CSV table of C-alpha atoms and ligand atoms in Angstrom, one decimal:
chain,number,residue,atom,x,y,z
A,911,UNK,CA,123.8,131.6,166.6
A,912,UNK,CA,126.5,129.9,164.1
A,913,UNK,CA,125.4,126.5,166.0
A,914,UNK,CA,122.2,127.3,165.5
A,915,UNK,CA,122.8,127.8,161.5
A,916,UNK,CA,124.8,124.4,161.8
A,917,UNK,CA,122.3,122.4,163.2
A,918,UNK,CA,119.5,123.9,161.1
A,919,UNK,CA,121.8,122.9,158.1
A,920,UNK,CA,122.7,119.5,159.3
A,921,UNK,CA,118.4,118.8,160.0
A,922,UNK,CA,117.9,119.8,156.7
A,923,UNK,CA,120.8,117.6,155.1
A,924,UNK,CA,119.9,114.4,157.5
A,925,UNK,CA,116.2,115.0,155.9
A,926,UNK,CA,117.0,114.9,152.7
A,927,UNK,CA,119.5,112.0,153.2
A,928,UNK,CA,116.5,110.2,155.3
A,929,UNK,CA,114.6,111.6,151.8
A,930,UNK,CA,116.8,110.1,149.3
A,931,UNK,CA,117.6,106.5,151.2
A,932,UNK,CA,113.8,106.2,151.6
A,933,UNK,CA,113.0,106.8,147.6
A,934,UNK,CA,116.1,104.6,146.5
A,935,UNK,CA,115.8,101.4,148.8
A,936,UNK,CA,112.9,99.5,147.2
A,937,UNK,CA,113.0,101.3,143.9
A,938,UNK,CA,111.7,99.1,140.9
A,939,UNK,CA,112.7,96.2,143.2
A,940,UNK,CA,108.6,96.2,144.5
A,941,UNK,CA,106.5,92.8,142.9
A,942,UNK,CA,107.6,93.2,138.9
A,943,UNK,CA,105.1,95.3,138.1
A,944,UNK,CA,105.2,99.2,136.2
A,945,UNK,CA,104.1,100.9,138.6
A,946,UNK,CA,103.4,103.8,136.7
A,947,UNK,CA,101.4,102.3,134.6
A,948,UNK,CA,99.0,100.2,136.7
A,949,UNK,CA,98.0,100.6,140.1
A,950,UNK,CA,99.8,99.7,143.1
A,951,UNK,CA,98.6,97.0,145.5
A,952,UNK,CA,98.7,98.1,149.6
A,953,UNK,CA,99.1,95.5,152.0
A,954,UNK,CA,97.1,96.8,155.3
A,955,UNK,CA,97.9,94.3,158.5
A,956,UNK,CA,96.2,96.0,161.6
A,957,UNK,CA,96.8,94.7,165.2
A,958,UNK,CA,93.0,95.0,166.2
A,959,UNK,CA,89.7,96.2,165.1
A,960,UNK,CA,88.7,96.3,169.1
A,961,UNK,CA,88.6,100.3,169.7
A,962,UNK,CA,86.5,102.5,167.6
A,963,UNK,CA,89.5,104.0,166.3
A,964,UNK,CA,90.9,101.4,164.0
A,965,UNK,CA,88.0,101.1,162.0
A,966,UNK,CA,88.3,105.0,161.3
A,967,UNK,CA,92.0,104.2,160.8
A,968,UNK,CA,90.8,101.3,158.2
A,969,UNK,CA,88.3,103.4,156.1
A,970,UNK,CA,90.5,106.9,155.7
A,971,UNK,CA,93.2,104.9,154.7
A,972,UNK,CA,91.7,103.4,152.2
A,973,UNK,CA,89.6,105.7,150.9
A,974,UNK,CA,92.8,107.9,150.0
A,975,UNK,CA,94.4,105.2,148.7
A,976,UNK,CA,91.9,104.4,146.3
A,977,UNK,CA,91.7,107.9,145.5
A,978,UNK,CA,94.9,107.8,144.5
A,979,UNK,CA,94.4,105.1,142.5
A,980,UNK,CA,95.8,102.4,144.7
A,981,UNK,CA,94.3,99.0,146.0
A,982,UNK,CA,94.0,98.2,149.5
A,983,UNK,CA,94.1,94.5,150.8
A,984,UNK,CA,93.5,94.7,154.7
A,985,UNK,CA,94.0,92.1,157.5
A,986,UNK,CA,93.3,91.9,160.9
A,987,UNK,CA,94.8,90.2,163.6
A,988,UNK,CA,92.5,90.3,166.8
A,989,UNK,CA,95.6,90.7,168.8
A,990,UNK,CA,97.6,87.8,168.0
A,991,UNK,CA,101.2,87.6,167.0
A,992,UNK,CA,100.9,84.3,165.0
A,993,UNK,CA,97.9,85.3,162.8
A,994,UNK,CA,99.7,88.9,162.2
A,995,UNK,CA,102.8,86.8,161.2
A,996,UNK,CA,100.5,85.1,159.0
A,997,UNK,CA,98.6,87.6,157.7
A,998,UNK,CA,101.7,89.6,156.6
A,999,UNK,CA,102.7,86.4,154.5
A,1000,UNK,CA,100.0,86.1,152.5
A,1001,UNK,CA,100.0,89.7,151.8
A,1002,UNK,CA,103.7,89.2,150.5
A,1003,UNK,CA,102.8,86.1,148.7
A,1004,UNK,CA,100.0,88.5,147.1
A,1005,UNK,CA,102.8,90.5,146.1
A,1006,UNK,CA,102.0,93.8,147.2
A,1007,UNK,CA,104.0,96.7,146.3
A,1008,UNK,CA,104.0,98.4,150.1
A,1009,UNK,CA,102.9,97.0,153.6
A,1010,UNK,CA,101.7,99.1,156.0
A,1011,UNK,CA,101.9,97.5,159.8
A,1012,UNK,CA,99.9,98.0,162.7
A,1013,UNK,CA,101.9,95.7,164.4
A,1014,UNK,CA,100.5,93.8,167.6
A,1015,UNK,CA,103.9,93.2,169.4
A,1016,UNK,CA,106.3,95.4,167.7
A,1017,UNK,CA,109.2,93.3,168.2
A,1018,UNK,CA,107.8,90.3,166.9
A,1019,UNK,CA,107.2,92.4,164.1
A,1020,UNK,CA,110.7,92.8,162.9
A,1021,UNK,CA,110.6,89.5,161.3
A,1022,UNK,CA,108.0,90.5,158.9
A,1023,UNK,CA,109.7,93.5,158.3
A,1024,UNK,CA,113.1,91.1,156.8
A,1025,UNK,CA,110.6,88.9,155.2
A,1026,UNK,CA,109.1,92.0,152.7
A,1027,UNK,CA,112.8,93.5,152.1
A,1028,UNK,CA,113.8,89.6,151.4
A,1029,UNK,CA,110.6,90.1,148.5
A,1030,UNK,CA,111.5,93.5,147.9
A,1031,UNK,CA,108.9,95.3,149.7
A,1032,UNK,CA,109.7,98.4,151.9
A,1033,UNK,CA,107.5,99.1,155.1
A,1034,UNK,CA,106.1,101.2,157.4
A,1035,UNK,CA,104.8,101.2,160.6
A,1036,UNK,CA,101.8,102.9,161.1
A,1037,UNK,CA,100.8,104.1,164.6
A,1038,UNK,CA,103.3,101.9,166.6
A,1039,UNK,CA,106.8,101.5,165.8
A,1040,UNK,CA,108.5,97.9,165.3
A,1041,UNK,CA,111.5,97.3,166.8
A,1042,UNK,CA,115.2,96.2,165.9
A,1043,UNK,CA,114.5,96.5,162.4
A,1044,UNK,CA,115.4,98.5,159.4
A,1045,UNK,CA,112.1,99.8,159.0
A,1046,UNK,CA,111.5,102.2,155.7
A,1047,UNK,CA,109.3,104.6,157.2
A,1048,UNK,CA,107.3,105.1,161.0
A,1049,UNK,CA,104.1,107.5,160.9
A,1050,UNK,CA,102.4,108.5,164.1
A,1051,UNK,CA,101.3,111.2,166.6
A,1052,UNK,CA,104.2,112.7,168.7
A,1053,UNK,CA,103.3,109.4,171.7
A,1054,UNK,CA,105.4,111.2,174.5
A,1055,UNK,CA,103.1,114.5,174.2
A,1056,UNK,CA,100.1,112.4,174.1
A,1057,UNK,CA,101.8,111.2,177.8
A,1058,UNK,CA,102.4,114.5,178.9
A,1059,UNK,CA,99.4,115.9,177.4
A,1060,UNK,CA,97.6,113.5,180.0
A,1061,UNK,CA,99.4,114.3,182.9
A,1062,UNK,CA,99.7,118.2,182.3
A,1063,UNK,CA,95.9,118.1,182.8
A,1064,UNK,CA,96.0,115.5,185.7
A,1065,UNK,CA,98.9,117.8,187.7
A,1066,UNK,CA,96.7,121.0,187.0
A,1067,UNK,CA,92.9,119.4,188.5
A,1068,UNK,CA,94.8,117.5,191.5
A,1069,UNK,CA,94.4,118.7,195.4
A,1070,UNK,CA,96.9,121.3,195.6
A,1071,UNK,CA,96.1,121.1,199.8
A,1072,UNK,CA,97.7,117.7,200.4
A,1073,UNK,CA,99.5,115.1,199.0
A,1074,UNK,CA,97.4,113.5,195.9
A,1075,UNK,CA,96.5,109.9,195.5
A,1076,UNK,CA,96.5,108.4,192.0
A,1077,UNK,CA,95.6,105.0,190.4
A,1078,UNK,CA,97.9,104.4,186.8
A,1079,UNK,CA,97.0,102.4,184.2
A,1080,UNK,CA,99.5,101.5,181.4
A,1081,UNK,CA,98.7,100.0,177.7
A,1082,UNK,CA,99.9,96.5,176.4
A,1083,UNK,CA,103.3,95.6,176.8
A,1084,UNK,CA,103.7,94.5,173.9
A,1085,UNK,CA,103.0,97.8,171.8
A,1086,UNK,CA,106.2,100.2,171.8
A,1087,UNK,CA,103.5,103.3,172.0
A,1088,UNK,CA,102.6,102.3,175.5
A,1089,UNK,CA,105.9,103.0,177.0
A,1090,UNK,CA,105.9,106.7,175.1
A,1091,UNK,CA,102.5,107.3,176.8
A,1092,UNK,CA,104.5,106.1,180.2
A,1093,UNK,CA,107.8,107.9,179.7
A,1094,UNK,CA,105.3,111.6,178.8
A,1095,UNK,CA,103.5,111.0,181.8
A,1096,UNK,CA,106.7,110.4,184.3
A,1097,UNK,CA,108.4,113.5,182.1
A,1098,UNK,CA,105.5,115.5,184.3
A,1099,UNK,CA,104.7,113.4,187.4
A,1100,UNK,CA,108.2,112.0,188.4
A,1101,UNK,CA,109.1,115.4,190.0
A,1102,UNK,CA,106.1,115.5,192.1
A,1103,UNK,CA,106.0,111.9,193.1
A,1104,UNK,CA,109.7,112.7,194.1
A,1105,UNK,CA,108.2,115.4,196.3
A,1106,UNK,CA,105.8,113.5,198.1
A,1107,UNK,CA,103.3,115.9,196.2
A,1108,UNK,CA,101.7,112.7,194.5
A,1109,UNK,CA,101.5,109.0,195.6
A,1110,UNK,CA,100.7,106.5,193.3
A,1111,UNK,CA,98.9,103.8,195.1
A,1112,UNK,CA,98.5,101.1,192.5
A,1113,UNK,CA,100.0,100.8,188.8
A,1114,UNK,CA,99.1,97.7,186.4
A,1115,UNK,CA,99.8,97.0,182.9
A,1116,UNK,CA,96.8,96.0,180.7
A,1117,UNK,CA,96.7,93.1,178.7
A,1118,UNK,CA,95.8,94.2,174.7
A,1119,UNK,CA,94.8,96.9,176.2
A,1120,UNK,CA,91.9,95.5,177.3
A,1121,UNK,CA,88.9,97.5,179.1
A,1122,UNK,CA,87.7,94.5,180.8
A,1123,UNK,CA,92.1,94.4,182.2
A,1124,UNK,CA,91.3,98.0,183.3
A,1125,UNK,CA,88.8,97.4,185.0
A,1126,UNK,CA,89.9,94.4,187.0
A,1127,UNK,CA,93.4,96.6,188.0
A,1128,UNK,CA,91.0,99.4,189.3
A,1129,UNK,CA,89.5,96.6,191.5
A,1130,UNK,CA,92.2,95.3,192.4
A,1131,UNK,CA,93.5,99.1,193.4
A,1132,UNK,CA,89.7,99.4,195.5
A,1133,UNK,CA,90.5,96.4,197.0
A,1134,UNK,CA,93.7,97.2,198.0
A,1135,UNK,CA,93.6,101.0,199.2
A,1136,UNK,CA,89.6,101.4,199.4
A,1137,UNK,CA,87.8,104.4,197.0
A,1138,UNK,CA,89.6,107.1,198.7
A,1139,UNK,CA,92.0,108.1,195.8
A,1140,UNK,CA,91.4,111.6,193.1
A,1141,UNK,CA,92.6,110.1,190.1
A,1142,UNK,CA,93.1,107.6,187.3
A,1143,UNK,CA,95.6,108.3,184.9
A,1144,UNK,CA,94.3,105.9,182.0
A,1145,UNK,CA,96.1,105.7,178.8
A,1146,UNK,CA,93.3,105.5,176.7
A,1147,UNK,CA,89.5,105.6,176.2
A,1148,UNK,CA,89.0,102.1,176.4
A,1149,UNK,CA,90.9,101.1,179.4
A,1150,UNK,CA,88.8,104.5,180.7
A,1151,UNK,CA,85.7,102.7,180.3
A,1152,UNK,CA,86.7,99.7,182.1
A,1153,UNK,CA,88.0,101.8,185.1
A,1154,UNK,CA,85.0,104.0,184.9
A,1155,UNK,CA,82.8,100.7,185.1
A,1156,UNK,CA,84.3,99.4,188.4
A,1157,UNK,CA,84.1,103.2,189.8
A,1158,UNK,CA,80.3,102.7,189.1
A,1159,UNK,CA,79.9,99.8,190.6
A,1160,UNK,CA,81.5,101.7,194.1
A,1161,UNK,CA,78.9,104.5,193.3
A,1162,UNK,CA,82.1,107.2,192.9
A,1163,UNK,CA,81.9,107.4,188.9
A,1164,UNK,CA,82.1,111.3,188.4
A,1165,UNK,CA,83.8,111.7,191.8
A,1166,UNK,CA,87.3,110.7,190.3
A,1167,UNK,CA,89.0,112.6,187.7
A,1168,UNK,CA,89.8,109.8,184.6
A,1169,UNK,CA,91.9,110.1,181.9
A,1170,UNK,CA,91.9,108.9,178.1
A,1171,UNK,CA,93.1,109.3,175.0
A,1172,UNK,CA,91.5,108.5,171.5
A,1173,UNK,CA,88.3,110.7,172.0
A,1174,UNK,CA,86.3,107.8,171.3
A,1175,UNK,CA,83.0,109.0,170.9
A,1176,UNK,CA,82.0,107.1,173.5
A,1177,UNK,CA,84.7,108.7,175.7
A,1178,UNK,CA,83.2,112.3,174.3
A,1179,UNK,CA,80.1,110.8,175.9
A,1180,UNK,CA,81.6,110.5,179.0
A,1181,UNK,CA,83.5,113.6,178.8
A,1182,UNK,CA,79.7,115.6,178.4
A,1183,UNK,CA,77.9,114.0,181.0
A,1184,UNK,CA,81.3,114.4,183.1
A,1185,UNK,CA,82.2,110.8,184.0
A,1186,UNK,CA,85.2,111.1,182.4
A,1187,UNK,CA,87.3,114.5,182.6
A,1188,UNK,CA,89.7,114.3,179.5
A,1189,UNK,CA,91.2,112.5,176.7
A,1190,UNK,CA,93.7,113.1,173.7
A,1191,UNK,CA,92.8,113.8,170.3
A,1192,UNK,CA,94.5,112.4,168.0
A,1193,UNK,CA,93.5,113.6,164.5
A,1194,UNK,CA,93.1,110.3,162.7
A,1195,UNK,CA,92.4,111.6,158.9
A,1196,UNK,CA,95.7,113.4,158.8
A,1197,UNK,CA,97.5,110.0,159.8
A,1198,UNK,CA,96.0,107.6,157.9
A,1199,UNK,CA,95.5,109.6,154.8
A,1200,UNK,CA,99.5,110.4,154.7
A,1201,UNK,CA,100.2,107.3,155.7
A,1202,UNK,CA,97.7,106.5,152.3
A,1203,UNK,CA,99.9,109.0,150.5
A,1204,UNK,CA,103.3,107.7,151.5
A,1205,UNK,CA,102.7,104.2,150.7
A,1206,UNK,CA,101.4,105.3,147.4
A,1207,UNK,CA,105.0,107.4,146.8
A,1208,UNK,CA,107.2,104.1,148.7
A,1209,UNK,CA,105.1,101.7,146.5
A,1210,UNK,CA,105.5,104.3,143.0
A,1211,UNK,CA,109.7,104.2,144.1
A,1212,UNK,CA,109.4,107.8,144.6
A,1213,UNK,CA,111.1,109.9,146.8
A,1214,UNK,CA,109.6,110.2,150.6
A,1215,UNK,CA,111.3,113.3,152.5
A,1216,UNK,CA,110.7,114.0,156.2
A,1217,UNK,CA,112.0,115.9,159.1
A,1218,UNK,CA,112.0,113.3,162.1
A,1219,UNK,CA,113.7,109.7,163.3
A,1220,UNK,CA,113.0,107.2,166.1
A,1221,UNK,CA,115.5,105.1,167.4
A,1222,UNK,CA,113.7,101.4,167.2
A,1223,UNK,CA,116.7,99.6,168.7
A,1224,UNK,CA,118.7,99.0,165.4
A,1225,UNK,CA,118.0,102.2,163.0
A,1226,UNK,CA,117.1,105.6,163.3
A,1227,UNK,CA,113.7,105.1,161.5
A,1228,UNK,CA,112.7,108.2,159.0
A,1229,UNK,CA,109.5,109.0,161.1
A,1230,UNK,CA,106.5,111.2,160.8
A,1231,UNK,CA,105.0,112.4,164.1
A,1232,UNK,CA,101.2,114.4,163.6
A,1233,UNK,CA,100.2,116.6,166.6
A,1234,UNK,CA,97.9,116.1,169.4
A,1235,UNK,CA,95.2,118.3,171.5
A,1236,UNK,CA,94.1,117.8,175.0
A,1237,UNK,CA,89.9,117.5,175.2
A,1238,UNK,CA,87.5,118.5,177.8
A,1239,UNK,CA,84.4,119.5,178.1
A,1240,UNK,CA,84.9,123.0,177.5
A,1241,UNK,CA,86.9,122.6,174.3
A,1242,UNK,CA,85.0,119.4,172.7
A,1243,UNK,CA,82.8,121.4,170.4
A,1244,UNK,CA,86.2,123.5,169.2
A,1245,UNK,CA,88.1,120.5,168.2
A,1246,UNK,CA,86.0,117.0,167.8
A,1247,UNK,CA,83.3,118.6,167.1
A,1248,UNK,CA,84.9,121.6,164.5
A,1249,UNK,CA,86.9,118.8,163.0
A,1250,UNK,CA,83.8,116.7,162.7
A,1251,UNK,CA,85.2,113.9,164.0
A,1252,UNK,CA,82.1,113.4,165.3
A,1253,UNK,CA,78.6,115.5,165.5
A,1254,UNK,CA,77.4,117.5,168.1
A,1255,UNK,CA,74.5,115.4,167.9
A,1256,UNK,CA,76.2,112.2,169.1
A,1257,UNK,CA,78.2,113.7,171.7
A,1258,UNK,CA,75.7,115.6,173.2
A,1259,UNK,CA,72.8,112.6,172.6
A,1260,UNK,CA,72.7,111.9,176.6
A,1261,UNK,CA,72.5,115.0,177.9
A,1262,UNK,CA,68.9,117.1,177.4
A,1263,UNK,CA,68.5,120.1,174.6
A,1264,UNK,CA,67.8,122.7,177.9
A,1265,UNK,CA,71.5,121.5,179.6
A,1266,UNK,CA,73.4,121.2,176.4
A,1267,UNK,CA,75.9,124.5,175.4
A,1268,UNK,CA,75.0,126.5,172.3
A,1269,UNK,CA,76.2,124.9,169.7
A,1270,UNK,CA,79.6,126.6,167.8
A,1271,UNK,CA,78.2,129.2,164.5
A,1272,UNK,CA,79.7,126.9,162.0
A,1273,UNK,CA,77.9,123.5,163.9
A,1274,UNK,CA,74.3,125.7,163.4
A,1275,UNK,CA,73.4,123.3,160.3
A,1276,UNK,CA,74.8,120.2,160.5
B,2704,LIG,C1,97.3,103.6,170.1
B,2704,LIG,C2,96.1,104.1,170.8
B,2704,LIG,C3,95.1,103.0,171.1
B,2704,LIG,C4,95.9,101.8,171.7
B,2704,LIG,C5,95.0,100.6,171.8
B,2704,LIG,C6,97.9,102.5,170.8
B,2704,LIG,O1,99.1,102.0,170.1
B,2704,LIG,O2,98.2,104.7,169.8
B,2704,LIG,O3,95.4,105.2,170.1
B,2704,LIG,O4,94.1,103.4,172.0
B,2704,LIG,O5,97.0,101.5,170.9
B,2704,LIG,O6,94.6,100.1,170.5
């Protein structure tokens, strides 16, 4: 019990330090201006525009920046390191206040984070951490549930009769997040490909996360061990609907249980018509509009407390990690759909009025 007390104590002292450093680095230091009397300037630099999610990302962000009477200058890199590098330049040259990173390669990233301290500008990494450097502030989803998450539901809808036979799919190397999605899913499969209970026939890294990579790694996997195989534990929507695509082509789409994450609506699509059997949502307003708010308070020099830290390799980063749910067809319309992330009218478009489940008391009027 005492080391309970202790510990509670201590959590509460190392988040108000993590508080305190984060309000004092940068403050007054940011681009000359009074920031209390005019309005701070955001730098945005995102990775990618490719999946549907960034541009929900993009437009939350901005809109509660704004409303919090902020600008918002936003780049985007279409996945390359040397435009993100540049990007971030001419963000500090347009000397914003704050810059919030998407970063493509989080470790080539680090070098934009000195560049911003050298103009006086903190950071934060928003969705995927950046490596080695003294990053001011990381905001996320908790990545290794998201893993586990996907797994959990893969362990539970697996043959329990014989030995199961699975296809995996990891993200880009080059993003720090899909090794969190990796290390979740081993935290639950490990034991039972240990135990002979699971094999894992093929396993491929995508490219940027590519759907078209996907799909040529599940060919490569038919190719290899034919279409007899139950699963494909895919880390996200989009690599989904590139496995899903070469499952068609074999005639088996719907036979194989495929995972995903992002509950693209597209991948809700899926999910309804039962192509696909899962994916991970990952409420995006509450990121990107906190993420809004702390760059707003980092940008104003005002204090920034939170609870959690993530080793990047050099400092444990002040972070802030947002739940996540598991979705399936039987709980779309209580989450996606209740959080209208999107309508019941889109997810259910494909499938006719007479096979489509009543639709939830408060979805009556849309
Ligand atoms: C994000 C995922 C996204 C993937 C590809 C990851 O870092 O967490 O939500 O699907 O990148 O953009």
């Amino acid at each position: 019990m005492k080391t309970r007390i202790g510990l509670v104590v201590l959590s509460l002292f190392l988040s108000l330090l993590i508080g305190i450093s984060l309000g004092n680095r940068h403050s007054g230091a940011s681009s000359g201006k009074d920031a209390k009397d005019t309005g701070v300037v955001i730098g945005l630099s995102m990775d990618t525009l490719q999946e549907a999610r960034w541009q929900a990302d993009r437009d939350i962000f901005v809109a509660r920046a704004e409303e919090l009477g902020a600008s918002v200058l936003v780049q985007s890199a279409n996945s390359d390191d040397t435009r993100q590098m540049q990007d971030i330049q001419s963000l500090i040259s347009n000397r914003v206040d704050v810059l919030v990173i998407v970063p493509h390669n989080g470790k080539a990233m680090a070098r934009a984070v000195k560049l911003a301290h050298e103009a006086g500008i903190p950071v934060i990494a928003y969705d995927r951490l950046i490596n080695d450097s003294e990053l001011d502030l990381y905001i996320s989803f908790n990545n290794i549930l998201v893993g586990e998450l996907q797994a959990q539901f893969l362990v539970q809808h697996l043959p329990k009769n014989r030995p199961a036979r699975i296809v995996r799919l990891y993200g880009a190397k080059t993003d720090h997040n899909s090794f969190l999605f990796k290390q979740g899913q081993d935290n639950v499969l490990q034991p039972l490909i240990d135990a002979g209970d699971i094999i894992v026939l093929h396993e491929d890294w995508a490219e940027n996360w590519k759907p078209e990579n996907a799909k040529k790694i599940t060919n490569a996997a038919i190719t290899r061990h034919g279409t007899d195989f139950d699963a494909i534990l895919s880390s996200n929507d989009g690599m989904a609907g590139g496995a899903i695509q070469a499952l068609r082509e074999e005639g088996i789409a719907g036979k194989i249980l495929v995972t995903g994450q992002d509950a693209e609506l597209v991948a809700c699509q899926r999910i309804v018509a039962g192509q696909q059997a899962m994916s991970i949502y990952k409420p995006i307003r509450n990121l990107a509009t906190q993420a809004a708010e702390y760059a707003v308070k980092l940008a104003r020099g005002k204090p920034v407390i939170v609870r959690d830290s993530m080793f990047n390799g050099l400092i444990d980063v002040p972070s802030v990690l947002l739940d996540v749910i598991t979705v399936t067809r039987d709980n779309i319309r209580e989450t996606v759909i209740a959080d209208g992330f999107h309508s019941y009218e889109d997810v259910y478009r494909s499938i006719p009025a007479s096979q489509r489940p009543p639709r939830l008391h408060s979805q009556e009027h849309p």
